[in-house]
């Protein structure tokens, strides 16, 4: 594959690769944005994050990040309905980059009706108008980029707001570490090296279906993000699952025909610190199930804090998805099918 400079001018006219490379800077800005959110009154009894697609994955990341840290439920809503428990004691983050996603707006209207404390995170649209009319706090993020490339803006302000307001532990240092770790992964020299991990993975994915497995539930949203980015950037099918759950069903599915198994490219996402039993499960599953896969690779998180570990493995996948688009000769930026679907829905 050519160097990044060559690739940028040829196959990536709208600059998706540049957007991925800007992740460290976006992380720093996104962290600062959440600092202005003031949560007054009683501590929340539950946290809900509403959002779809590129604006929903931030909620999944929030849930996994807070699992060991806060003693209240953290629930992600990716549909029109709002769970029955949501009431005036619930803190609801409403995330939509465009501000015009109908599932998100519907669930938000119900949260507002129930008197929940709502914080909208958006670049504008109807969500911004409604949140301002309702007197709800809004975090306004920069407009003009594809929502999936704005991931830090749809994730970190929630974490920063919870950290600043004492709902979770103080995470400023971990956020700074995450940006630094990303800067290392996205460094020019590292990216241009032919041995670059993301380039290697893109080559393994070519003509195969990527199968992304998280070795630990902590990395489940990262596996999902890899799948989503492969779908939207590389315009290809991909699947994801997580250990240990996949050992109770999907592992049996590896009994599929040999020519189909050879079409699957497995990547196992590891956190350097997963429990020994999980590590053992991956080893045995490699042996029992992946033997006939077209390729098997392992990617390990970098950094110390939870934010760096999550975002580092996401950055490797984001890059691989753009490199795969370039290998396939498809423009990583447009998502015409999503646009068309939204258009047709709005007309009906
Ligand atoms: C597009 C993308 C989509 C959108 C989703 C929701 O880049 O990633 O998954 O994020 O259709 O739209 P927004 O983010 O505007 O609420």
Coordinates of C-alpha atoms and ligand atoms in Angstrom, one line a residue:
X1 CA 0.0 0.0 0.0
X2 CA 1.2 3.5 -0.7
X3 CA 2.2 6.0 2.0
X4 CA -0.6 7.8 3.7
X5 CA 0.0 11.0 1.7
X6 CA -0.5 9.1 -1.6
X7 CA -3.6 7.4 -0.2
X8 CA -5.1 10.7 1.1
X9 CA -5.1 12.3 -2.3
X10 CA -6.2 9.3 -4.2
X11 CA -8.8 7.1 -2.5
X12 CA -9.9 9.3 0.3
X13 CA -11.1 12.7 -1.2
X14 CA -13.1 13.7 1.9
X15 CA -10.2 13.0 4.3
X16 CA -11.5 10.2 6.6
X17 CA -7.9 9.2 7.4
X18 CA -7.1 12.7 8.5
X19 CA -10.2 12.7 10.8
X20 CA -8.9 9.5 12.4
X21 CA -5.5 11.0 12.8
X22 CA -7.0 14.0 14.5
X23 CA -8.5 11.8 17.3
X24 CA -5.9 12.9 20.0
X25 CA -6.8 16.6 19.5
X26 CA -10.5 15.9 19.4
X27 CA -10.2 13.9 22.6
X28 CA -8.6 16.9 24.4
X29 CA -11.3 19.3 23.1
X30 CA -14.1 16.9 23.9
X31 CA -12.9 16.5 27.4
X32 CA -12.9 20.3 27.9
X33 CA -16.5 20.5 26.6
X34 CA -17.9 18.3 29.4
X35 CA -16.4 20.5 32.1
X36 CA -19.2 23.1 31.7
X37 CA -22.0 20.7 32.5
X38 CA -23.2 21.4 36.1
X39 CA -25.2 18.7 37.8
X40 CA -26.9 20.2 40.8
X41 CA -29.3 18.6 43.4
X42 CA -29.4 15.0 44.6
X43 CA -26.9 12.6 42.9
X44 CA -28.7 10.6 40.1
X45 CA -30.3 7.3 40.9
X46 CA -29.5 6.0 37.4
X47 CA -27.7 7.1 34.2
X48 CA -29.2 6.7 30.7
X49 CA -27.4 7.4 27.5
X50 CA -29.6 7.7 24.4
X51 CA -28.1 7.6 20.9
X52 CA -27.9 5.7 17.7
X53 CA -25.0 4.5 15.5
X54 CA -22.0 6.7 15.7
X55 CA -23.7 8.7 18.4
X56 CA -24.7 5.6 20.4
X57 CA -21.4 3.8 20.8
X58 CA -20.3 6.5 23.3
X59 CA -23.1 5.3 25.6
X60 CA -21.7 1.7 25.3
X61 CA -18.2 3.0 26.2
X62 CA -19.6 4.9 29.1
X63 CA -21.4 1.8 30.5
X64 CA -18.2 -0.4 30.3
X65 CA -16.1 2.4 31.7
X66 CA -18.3 3.0 34.8
X67 CA -19.2 -0.7 35.5
X68 CA -16.7 -1.1 38.3
X69 CA -16.8 2.5 39.4
X70 CA -20.4 3.7 40.0
X71 CA -23.0 2.0 42.2
X72 CA -26.0 3.1 40.1
X73 CA -27.2 1.5 36.9
X74 CA -25.9 2.8 33.5
X75 CA -28.3 1.9 30.7
X76 CA -27.8 2.5 27.0
X77 CA -30.9 3.2 24.9
X78 CA -30.7 2.7 21.1
X79 CA -34.3 2.8 20.1
X80 CA -37.5 4.8 20.3
X81 CA -38.7 3.6 23.8
X82 CA -37.4 4.7 27.2
X83 CA -37.2 2.1 30.0
X84 CA -40.0 2.3 32.6
X85 CA -37.5 3.1 35.4
X86 CA -36.5 6.5 34.0
X87 CA -37.9 9.3 36.2
X88 CA -37.0 12.6 37.7
X89 CA -34.1 11.0 39.6
X90 CA -32.5 9.8 36.3
X91 CA -29.7 11.6 34.5
X92 CA -30.2 11.3 30.8
X93 CA -27.5 12.1 28.2
X94 CA -29.1 12.6 24.8
X95 CA -26.5 12.1 22.1
X96 CA -27.1 12.9 18.4
X97 CA -24.4 14.4 16.3
X98 CA -26.9 15.8 13.7
X99 CA -29.5 16.4 16.3
X100 CA -32.1 15.0 13.9
X101 CA -32.2 11.3 14.5
X102 CA -35.8 10.2 15.1
X103 CA -35.3 7.4 17.5
X104 CA -33.2 9.7 19.7
X105 CA -35.6 12.6 19.5
X106 CA -38.5 10.3 20.4
X107 CA -36.8 8.8 23.5
X108 CA -35.7 12.3 24.5
X109 CA -39.2 13.6 24.4
X110 CA -40.3 10.9 26.8
X111 CA -37.4 11.6 29.1
X112 CA -38.3 15.3 29.2
X113 CA -42.0 14.4 29.8
X114 CA -40.9 12.3 32.8
X115 CA -38.9 15.2 34.3
X116 CA -35.5 13.5 34.0
X117 CA -32.4 15.7 34.2
X118 CA -31.4 15.8 30.5
X119 CA -28.1 16.9 29.0
X120 CA -28.1 17.0 25.1
X121 CA -24.8 16.5 23.2
X122 CA -25.1 17.6 19.6
X123 CA -23.8 19.8 16.8
X124 CA -27.3 21.3 16.3
X125 CA -30.5 20.3 14.6
X126 CA -33.8 19.7 16.3
X127 CA -32.2 18.3 19.4
X128 CA -30.4 21.6 20.0
X129 CA -33.6 23.6 19.5
X130 CA -35.7 21.3 21.7
X131 CA -33.1 21.1 24.5
X132 CA -32.8 24.8 24.6
X133 CA -36.6 25.3 24.6
X134 CA -36.9 22.8 27.4
X135 CA -34.1 24.6 29.4
X136 CA -31.9 21.5 29.3
X137 CA -28.1 21.8 29.3
X138 CA -26.5 21.4 25.9
X139 CA -23.0 20.4 24.9
X140 CA -22.5 21.8 21.4
X141 CA -19.8 20.0 19.5
X142 CA -18.2 21.2 16.2
X143 CA -20.3 20.6 13.1
X144 CA -19.3 19.3 9.7
X145 CA -17.8 15.9 10.2
X146 CA -19.3 12.4 9.9
X147 CA -20.8 11.4 13.3
X148 CA -18.6 8.3 13.6
X149 CA -15.5 10.5 13.2
X150 CA -16.8 12.6 16.1
X151 CA -16.8 9.7 18.6
X152 CA -14.8 11.5 21.3
X153 CA -17.3 14.4 21.1
X154 CA -20.2 12.0 21.7
X155 CA -18.4 10.1 24.5
X156 CA -15.9 12.1 26.5
X157 CA -18.2 15.1 27.5
X158 CA -20.4 12.6 29.4
X159 CA -17.3 11.2 31.2
X160 CA -15.9 14.6 31.9
X161 CA -19.2 15.9 33.2
X162 CA -19.6 12.9 35.6
X163 CA -16.0 13.2 36.7
X164 CA -16.3 17.0 37.4
X165 CA -19.6 16.6 39.2
X166 CA -18.4 13.8 41.5
X167 CA -20.6 11.1 40.1
X168 CA -17.5 9.0 39.2
X169 CA -13.8 9.3 40.2
X170 CA -11.7 12.1 38.9
X171 CA -10.6 11.1 35.4
X172 CA -8.7 14.1 34.1
X173 CA -5.3 12.4 34.2
X174 CA -6.7 9.3 32.4
X175 CA -8.2 11.5 29.7
X176 CA -4.9 13.2 29.2
X177 CA -3.1 9.8 29.0
X178 CA -5.7 8.6 26.4
X179 CA -4.9 11.5 24.1
X180 CA -1.2 10.9 24.5
X181 CA -1.5 7.1 23.8
X182 CA -3.6 7.9 20.7
X183 CA -1.0 10.4 19.5
X184 CA 1.6 7.6 19.7
X185 CA -0.6 5.2 17.6
X186 CA -1.4 7.9 15.0
X187 CA 2.1 9.2 14.7
X188 CA 3.2 9.8 11.1
X189 CA 6.2 7.5 11.1
X190 CA 4.3 4.7 12.8
X191 CA 1.5 4.9 10.3
X192 CA 3.7 5.0 7.2
X193 CA 5.6 1.9 8.3
X194 CA 4.6 -1.1 6.0
X195 CA 4.4 -3.2 9.2
X196 CA 1.8 -1.0 10.7
X197 CA -0.7 -3.1 12.6
X198 CA -3.8 -1.5 11.0
X199 CA -2.4 -1.9 7.5
X200 CA -1.7 -5.5 8.2
X201 CA -5.2 -6.2 9.5
X202 CA -6.7 -4.4 6.5
X203 CA -4.8 -6.8 4.2
X204 CA -6.1 -9.8 6.2
X205 CA -9.7 -8.5 5.9
X206 CA -9.5 -8.1 2.1
X207 CA -11.9 -10.6 0.5
X208 CA -12.9 -12.0 3.9
X209 CA -15.5 -11.2 6.5
X210 CA -14.0 -9.7 9.6
X211 CA -15.0 -11.4 12.9
X212 CA -14.2 -9.2 15.8
X213 CA -14.1 -10.8 19.3
X214 CA -13.4 -9.0 22.5
X215 CA -11.5 -11.2 24.9
X216 CA -13.2 -9.5 27.8
X217 CA -16.6 -7.9 28.2
X218 CA -14.8 -4.7 29.1
X219 CA -13.8 -4.3 25.4
X220 CA -17.3 -5.3 24.1
X221 CA -18.1 -1.8 22.8
X222 CA -14.6 -1.6 21.1
X223 CA -15.4 -4.8 19.2
X224 CA -18.8 -3.3 18.2
X225 CA -17.0 -0.1 17.1
X226 CA -14.6 -2.1 14.9
X227 CA -17.6 -3.8 13.2
X228 CA -19.5 -0.5 12.8
X229 CA -16.4 1.2 11.3
X230 CA -15.8 -1.7 8.9
X231 CA -19.4 -1.4 7.8
X232 CA -19.5 2.3 7.3
X233 CA -15.9 3.1 6.2
X234 CA -15.0 0.0 4.2
X235 CA -18.6 -0.8 3.2
X236 CA -18.2 -4.4 4.1
X237 CA -20.0 -6.9 6.3
X238 CA -18.5 -7.7 9.7
X239 CA -19.6 -9.4 12.9
X240 CA -18.6 -9.0 16.5
X241 CA -19.0 -11.0 19.8
X242 CA -17.4 -11.2 23.2
X243 CA -15.9 -13.8 25.5
X244 CA -17.1 -15.5 27.6
X245 CA -20.6 -15.4 26.1
X246 CA -19.5 -16.6 22.6
X247 CA -18.2 -19.8 24.2
X248 CA -21.8 -20.8 24.9
X249 CA -23.1 -20.5 21.3
X250 CA -21.0 -19.0 18.5
X251 CA -18.1 -21.3 19.1
X252 CA -20.2 -24.2 17.9
X253 CA -20.9 -22.1 14.7
X254 CA -17.3 -22.6 13.7
X255 CA -18.4 -26.1 12.5
X256 CA -19.4 -24.3 9.3
X257 CA -18.2 -25.5 5.9
X258 CA -14.4 -25.2 5.4
X259 CA -14.6 -22.9 2.4
X260 CA -16.8 -20.5 4.5
X261 CA -14.5 -20.7 7.5
X262 CA -11.6 -19.7 5.2
X263 CA -13.5 -16.6 4.4
X264 CA -13.5 -15.4 8.0
X265 CA -10.8 -13.1 9.4
X266 CA -10.7 -13.3 13.2
X267 CA -9.3 -10.5 15.3
X268 CA -9.3 -11.0 19.1
X269 CA -9.2 -7.7 21.1
X270 CA -7.2 -8.2 24.3
X271 CA -6.9 -6.0 27.3
X272 CA -3.5 -6.6 28.8
X273 CA -5.2 -7.2 32.2
X274 CA -8.1 -9.5 31.5
X275 CA -8.7 -12.3 34.0
X276 CA -6.6 -15.5 33.6
X277 CA -9.8 -17.6 33.0
X278 CA -10.7 -15.3 30.1
X279 CA -7.2 -15.7 28.6
X280 CA -7.5 -19.5 28.9
X281 CA -10.9 -19.4 27.2
X282 CA -9.4 -17.6 24.2
X283 CA -6.5 -20.1 24.0
X284 CA -8.8 -23.1 24.0
X285 CA -11.2 -21.4 21.5
X286 CA -8.4 -20.7 19.1
X287 CA -7.5 -24.3 19.2
X288 CA -11.0 -25.7 19.0
X289 CA -12.7 -23.2 16.6
X290 CA -10.4 -20.9 14.7
X291 CA -8.1 -23.5 13.2
X292 CA -9.8 -23.2 9.7
X293 CA -10.3 -19.4 9.8
X294 CA -8.7 -17.5 6.9
X295 CA -6.6 -15.5 9.4
X296 CA -6.4 -15.0 13.2
X297 CA -4.9 -11.8 14.7
X298 CA -4.7 -10.4 18.2
X299 CA -4.7 -6.7 19.1
X300 CA -3.9 -5.5 22.6
X301 CA -4.9 -2.3 24.3
X302 CA -2.2 0.3 25.1
X303 CA -1.9 2.6 28.1
X304 CA -2.8 2.2 31.7
X305 CA -6.1 3.9 32.4
X306 CA -9.4 2.5 31.2
X307 CA -9.9 5.4 28.7
X308 CA -6.6 4.9 27.0
X309 CA -7.1 1.2 26.8
X310 CA -10.6 1.5 25.2
X311 CA -9.7 4.3 22.8
X312 CA -6.3 2.8 21.8
X313 CA -7.9 -0.4 20.5
X314 CA -10.6 1.6 18.8
X315 CA -8.0 3.8 17.0
X316 CA -6.4 0.7 15.6
X317 CA -9.8 -0.5 14.3
X318 CA -10.8 2.9 12.9
X319 CA -7.5 3.0 10.9
X320 CA -7.9 -0.6 9.7
X321 CA -11.4 0.2 8.4
X322 CA -10.1 3.2 6.4
X323 CA -7.2 1.2 5.0
X324 CA -9.6 -1.6 4.0
X325 CA -11.8 1.0 2.2
X326 CA -8.7 2.1 0.3
X327 CA -7.7 -1.4 -0.6
X328 CA -11.2 -2.1 -1.8
X329 CA -11.3 1.2 -3.8
X330 CA -14.3 2.6 -2.0
X331 CA -14.5 6.1 -0.6
X332 CA -14.6 5.7 3.2
X333 CA -16.7 8.8 3.9
X334 CA -20.1 8.6 2.2
X335 CA -22.8 6.4 3.8
X336 CA -25.3 6.7 1.0
X337 CA -27.6 3.8 2.3
X338 CA -28.0 5.5 5.7
X339 CA -28.8 8.8 4.1
X340 CA -31.3 7.3 1.7
X341 CA -33.0 5.3 4.5
X342 CA -33.4 8.5 6.6
X343 CA -34.7 10.4 3.6
X344 CA -37.3 7.8 2.8
X345 CA -38.4 7.5 6.5
X346 CA -38.8 11.3 6.6
X347 CA -41.0 11.2 3.6
X348 CA -43.3 8.5 5.0
Ligands
LIG1 C1 -22.7 8.2 10.3 C2 -22.9 7.4 11.4 C3 -24.3 7.0 11.7 C4 -25.0 8.0 12.6 C5 -26.4 7.6 13.0 C6 -27.2 8.5 13.9 O1 -21.3 8.6 10.3 O2 -22.0 6.9 12.0 O3 -24.2 5.7 12.5 O4 -24.3 8.3 13.7 O5 -27.2 7.4 11.8 O6 -27.1 9.8 13.5 P1 -26.6 11.0 14.5 O7 -25.3 10.6 14.9 O8 -26.7 12.2 13.7 O9 -27.6 11.0 15.6

